[in-house]
XYZ file of C-alpha atoms in Angstrom:
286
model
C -40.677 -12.688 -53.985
C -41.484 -14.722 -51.262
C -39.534 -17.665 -51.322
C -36.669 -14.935 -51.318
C -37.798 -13.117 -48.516
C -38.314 -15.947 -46.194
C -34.780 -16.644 -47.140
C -33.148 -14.073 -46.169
C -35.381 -12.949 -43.264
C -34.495 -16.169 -41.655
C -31.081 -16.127 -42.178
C -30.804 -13.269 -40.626
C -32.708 -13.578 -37.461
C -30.971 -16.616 -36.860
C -27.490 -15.457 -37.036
C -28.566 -12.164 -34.875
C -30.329 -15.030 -32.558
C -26.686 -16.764 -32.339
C -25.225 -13.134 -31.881
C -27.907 -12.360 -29.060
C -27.024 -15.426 -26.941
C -23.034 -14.432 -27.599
C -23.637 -10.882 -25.801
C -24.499 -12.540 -22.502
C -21.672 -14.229 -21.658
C -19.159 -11.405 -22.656
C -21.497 -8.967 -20.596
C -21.108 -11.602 -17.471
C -17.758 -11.333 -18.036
C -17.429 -7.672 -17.704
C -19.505 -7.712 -14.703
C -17.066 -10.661 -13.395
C -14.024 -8.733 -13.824
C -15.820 -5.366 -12.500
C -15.903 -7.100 -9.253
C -12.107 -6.714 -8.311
C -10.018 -3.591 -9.118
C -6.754 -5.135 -8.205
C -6.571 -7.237 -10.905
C -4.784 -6.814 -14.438
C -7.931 -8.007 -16.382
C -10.244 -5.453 -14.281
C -8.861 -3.127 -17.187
C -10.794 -4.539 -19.365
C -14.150 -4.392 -17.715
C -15.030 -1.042 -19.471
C -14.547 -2.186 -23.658
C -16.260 -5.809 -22.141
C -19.138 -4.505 -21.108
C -19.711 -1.627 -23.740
C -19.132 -4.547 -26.538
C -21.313 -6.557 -24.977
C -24.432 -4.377 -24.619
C -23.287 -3.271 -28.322
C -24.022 -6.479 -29.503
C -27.359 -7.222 -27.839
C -28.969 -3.996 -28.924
C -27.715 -4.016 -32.299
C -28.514 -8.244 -32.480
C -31.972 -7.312 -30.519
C -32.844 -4.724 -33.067
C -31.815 -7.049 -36.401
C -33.599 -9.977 -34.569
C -36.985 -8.381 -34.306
C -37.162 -6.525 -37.771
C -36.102 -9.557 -39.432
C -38.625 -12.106 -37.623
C -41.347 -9.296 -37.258
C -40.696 -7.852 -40.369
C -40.267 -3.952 -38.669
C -39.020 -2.258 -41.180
C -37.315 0.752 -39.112
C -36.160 -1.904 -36.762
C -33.969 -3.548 -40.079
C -33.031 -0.023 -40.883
C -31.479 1.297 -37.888
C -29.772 -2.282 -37.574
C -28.747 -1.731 -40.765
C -27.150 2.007 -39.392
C -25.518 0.898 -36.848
C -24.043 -2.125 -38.357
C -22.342 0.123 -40.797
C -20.992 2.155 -38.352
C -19.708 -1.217 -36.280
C -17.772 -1.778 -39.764
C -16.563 1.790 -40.307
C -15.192 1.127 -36.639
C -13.580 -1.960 -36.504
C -12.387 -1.239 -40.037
C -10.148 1.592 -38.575
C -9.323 -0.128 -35.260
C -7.990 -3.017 -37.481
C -6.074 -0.840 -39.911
C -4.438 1.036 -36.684
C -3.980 -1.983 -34.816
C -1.412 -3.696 -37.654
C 0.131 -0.095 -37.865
C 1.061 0.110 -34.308
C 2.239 -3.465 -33.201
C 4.984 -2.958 -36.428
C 8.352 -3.449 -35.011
C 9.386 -5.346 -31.894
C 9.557 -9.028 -31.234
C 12.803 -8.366 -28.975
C 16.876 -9.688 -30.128
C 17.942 -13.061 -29.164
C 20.468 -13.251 -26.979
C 23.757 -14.973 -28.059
C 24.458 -18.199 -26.117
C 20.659 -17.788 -23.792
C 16.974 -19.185 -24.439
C 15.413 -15.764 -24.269
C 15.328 -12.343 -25.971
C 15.651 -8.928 -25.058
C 13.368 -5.766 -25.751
C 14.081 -2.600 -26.369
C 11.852 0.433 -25.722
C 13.092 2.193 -29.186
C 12.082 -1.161 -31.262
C 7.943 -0.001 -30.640
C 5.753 2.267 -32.251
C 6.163 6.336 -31.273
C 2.011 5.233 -30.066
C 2.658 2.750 -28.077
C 6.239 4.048 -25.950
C 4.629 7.737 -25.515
C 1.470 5.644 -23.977
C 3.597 3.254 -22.063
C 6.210 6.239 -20.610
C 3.320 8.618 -19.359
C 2.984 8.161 -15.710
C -1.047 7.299 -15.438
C -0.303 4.218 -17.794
C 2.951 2.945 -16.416
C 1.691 2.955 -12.856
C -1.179 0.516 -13.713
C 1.172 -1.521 -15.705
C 3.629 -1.547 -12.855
C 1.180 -2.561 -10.614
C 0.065 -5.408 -12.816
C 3.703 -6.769 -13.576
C 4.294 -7.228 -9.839
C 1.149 -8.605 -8.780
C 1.637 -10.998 -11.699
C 4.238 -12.576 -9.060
C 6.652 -13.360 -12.989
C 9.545 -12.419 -11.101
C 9.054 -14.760 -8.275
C 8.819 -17.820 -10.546
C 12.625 -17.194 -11.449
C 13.991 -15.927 -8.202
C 15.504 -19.197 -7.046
C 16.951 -19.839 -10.734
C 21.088 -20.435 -10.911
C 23.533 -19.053 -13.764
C 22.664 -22.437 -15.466
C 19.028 -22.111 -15.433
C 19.673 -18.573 -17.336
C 21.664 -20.350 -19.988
C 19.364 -23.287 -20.495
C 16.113 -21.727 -19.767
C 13.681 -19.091 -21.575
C 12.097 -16.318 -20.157
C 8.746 -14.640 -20.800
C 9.017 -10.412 -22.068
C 8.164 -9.605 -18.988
C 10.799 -11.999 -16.731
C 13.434 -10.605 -19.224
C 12.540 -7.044 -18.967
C 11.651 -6.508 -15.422
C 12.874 -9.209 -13.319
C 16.771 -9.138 -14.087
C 19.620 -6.548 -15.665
C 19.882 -6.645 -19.322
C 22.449 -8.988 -20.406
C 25.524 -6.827 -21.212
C 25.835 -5.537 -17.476
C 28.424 -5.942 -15.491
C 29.078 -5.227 -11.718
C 31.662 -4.864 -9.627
C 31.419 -4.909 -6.226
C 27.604 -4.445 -6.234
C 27.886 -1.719 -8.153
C 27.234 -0.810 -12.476
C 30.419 -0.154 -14.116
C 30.609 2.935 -15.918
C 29.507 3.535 -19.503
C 26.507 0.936 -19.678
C 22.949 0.791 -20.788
C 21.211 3.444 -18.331
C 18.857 0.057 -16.975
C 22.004 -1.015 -15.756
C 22.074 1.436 -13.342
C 18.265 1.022 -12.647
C 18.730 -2.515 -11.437
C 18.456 -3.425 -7.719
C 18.541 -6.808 -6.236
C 15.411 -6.126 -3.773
C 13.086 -7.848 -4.686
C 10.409 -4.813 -4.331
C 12.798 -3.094 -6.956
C 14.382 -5.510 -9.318
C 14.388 -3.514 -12.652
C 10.470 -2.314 -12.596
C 11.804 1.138 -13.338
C 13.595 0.021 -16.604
C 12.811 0.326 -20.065
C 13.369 -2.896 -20.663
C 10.368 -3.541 -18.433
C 8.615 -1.090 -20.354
C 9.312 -2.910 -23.326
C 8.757 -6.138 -21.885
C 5.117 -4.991 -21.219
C 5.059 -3.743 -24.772
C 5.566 -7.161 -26.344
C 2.975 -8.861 -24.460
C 0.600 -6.038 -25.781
C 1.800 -5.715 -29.052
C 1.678 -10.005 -29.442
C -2.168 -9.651 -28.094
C -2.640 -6.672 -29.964
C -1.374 -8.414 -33.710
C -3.811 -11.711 -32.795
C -6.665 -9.524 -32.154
C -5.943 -7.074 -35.531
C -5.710 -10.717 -36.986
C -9.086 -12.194 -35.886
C -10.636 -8.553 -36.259
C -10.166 -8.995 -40.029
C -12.268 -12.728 -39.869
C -15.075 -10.385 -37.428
C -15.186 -8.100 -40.283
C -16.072 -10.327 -43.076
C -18.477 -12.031 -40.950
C -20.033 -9.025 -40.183
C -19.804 -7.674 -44.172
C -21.413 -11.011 -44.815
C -23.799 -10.565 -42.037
C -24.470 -6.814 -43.289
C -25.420 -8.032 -46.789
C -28.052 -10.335 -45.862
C -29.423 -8.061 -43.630
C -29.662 -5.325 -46.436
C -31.759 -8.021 -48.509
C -33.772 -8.762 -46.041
C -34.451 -4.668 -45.173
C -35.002 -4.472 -49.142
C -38.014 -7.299 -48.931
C -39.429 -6.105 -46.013
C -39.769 -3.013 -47.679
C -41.581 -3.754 -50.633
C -43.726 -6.224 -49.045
C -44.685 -3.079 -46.779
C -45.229 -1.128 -50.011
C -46.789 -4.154 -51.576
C -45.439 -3.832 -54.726
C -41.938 -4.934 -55.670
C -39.605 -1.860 -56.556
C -41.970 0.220 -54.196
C -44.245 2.001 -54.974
C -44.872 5.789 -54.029
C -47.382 6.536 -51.709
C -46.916 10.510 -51.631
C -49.564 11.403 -53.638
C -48.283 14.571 -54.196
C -45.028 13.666 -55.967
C -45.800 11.563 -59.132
C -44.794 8.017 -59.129
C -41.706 6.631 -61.420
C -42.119 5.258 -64.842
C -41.741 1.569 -63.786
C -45.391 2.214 -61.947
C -46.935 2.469 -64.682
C -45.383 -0.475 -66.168
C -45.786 -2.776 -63.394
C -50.022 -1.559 -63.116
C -50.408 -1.606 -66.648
C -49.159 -5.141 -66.688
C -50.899 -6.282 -63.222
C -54.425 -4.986 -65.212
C -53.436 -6.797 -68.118
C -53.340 -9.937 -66.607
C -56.740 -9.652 -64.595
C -58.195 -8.553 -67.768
C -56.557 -11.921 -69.447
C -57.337 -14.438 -66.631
């Protein structure tokens, strides 16, 4: 029994060691980001900092019962390491069923695509169209200076050049526009008429820069569902060898290997009696 449980005792407080050390630089990042509001990133201050402080107590706790050998301290690792995989299980599964769809249409004779707001999930357009969300988003596509980048561009640079979602969207008309005299011709896409040249206006009120926005999330959303799937075997593998190691900390608590009862009122299992019978046995042999 021992060989196994310094195995997996030390396994286990090393990779909640590594885990430990990871938590501190996410949590300085949170606190980084925290420091300026105006920023796109400051959004993510909040799920930095709560995933970070996740991590250390949950690593802190598995740490000290594995090294210490504290059996409640293995337990309520144990817990909440199930409920970290119940979590990101779901997250995963909803991630991959929201970021379906999209990817924009390329756009005969150009570099770039196009997006359309009806190509994304119901989710992510009623999110995206509600006027809390949008504004924050806005404000993050402008001070993101994309459309600046492109302002000095000439018909041939839009022929031979791509764009980003987000210079496609919400820095220009959508392609099948047409003008006259400064003005949208009748019968066209409704961003058409959304369009101004000012460079304070642009199209940041079109659905194509809604959509635009949408793609970047949906292309960050798809990478993390995809690495959230190699997090959860990790922490599956992870889980497993912390069970063992909760299992031999246990019975060398108990001191006896499928641990034994110490309420004397309830009488012990069968395999007690086996395992004394034999332990007596032996002294009586040797």
């Amino acid at each position: 029994m021992a060989p196994v449980y310094g195995c997996s005792n030390t396994v286990i407080g090393y990779l909640n060691l590594l885990t430990l050390l990871a938590s501190i630089p996410i949590i300085g990042g949170g606190l980084w980001l925290a420091r300026s509001s105006a920023t796109c990133e400051s959004l993510l201050q909040t799920p930095l900092l709560v995933l970070g402080f996740g991590v250390l107590l949950v690593s802190l706790a598995g740490f000290v019962g594995a090294c210490f050998n504290v059996v409640w301290a293995l337990g309520l690792y144990l817990l909440v390491m199930l409920l970290l995989i119940a979590a990101l299980l779901g997250i995963t599964v909803f991630g991959f069923a929201v970021t379906g769809g999209g990817g924009g249409v390329q756009v005969p004779g150009r570099m770039y695509r196009e997006y359309h707001l009806q190509d994304y999930s119901g989710w992510l357009r009623r999110r995206i169209t509600e006027d809390r969300y949008w504004q924050a988003a806005r404000a993050c596509v402008v001070g993101s200076k994309a459309c600046a980048k492109i302002a000095l561009w000439t018909p041939m640079d839009y022929l031979q050049r791509d764009l980003t979602p987000i210079q496609s969207g919400c820095c220009k008309p959508p392609t099948s526009c047409t003008y006259s005299g400064g003005a949208a011709m009748g019968g066209q896409d409704a961003d058409c008429y959304r369009w101004n040249n000012a460079a304070s206006v642009l199209c940041y009120s079109c659905d194509s820069c809604k959509a635009g926005v949408l793609e970047l999330v949906r292309r960050d959303w798809h990478k993390l569902s995809v690495l959230n799937v190699v997090v959860l075997v990790v922490l599956i593998l992870v889980y497993s060898t912390a069970y063992c190691a909760f299992r031999n900390a246990r019975r060398a608590e108990w001191g006896y290997p499928y641990g034994e009862n110490h309420m004397s009122k309830i009488r012990p299992r069968w395999d007690y009696y086996w395992w004394k019978w034999w332990r007596d046995r032996g002294e009586r042999l040797y």
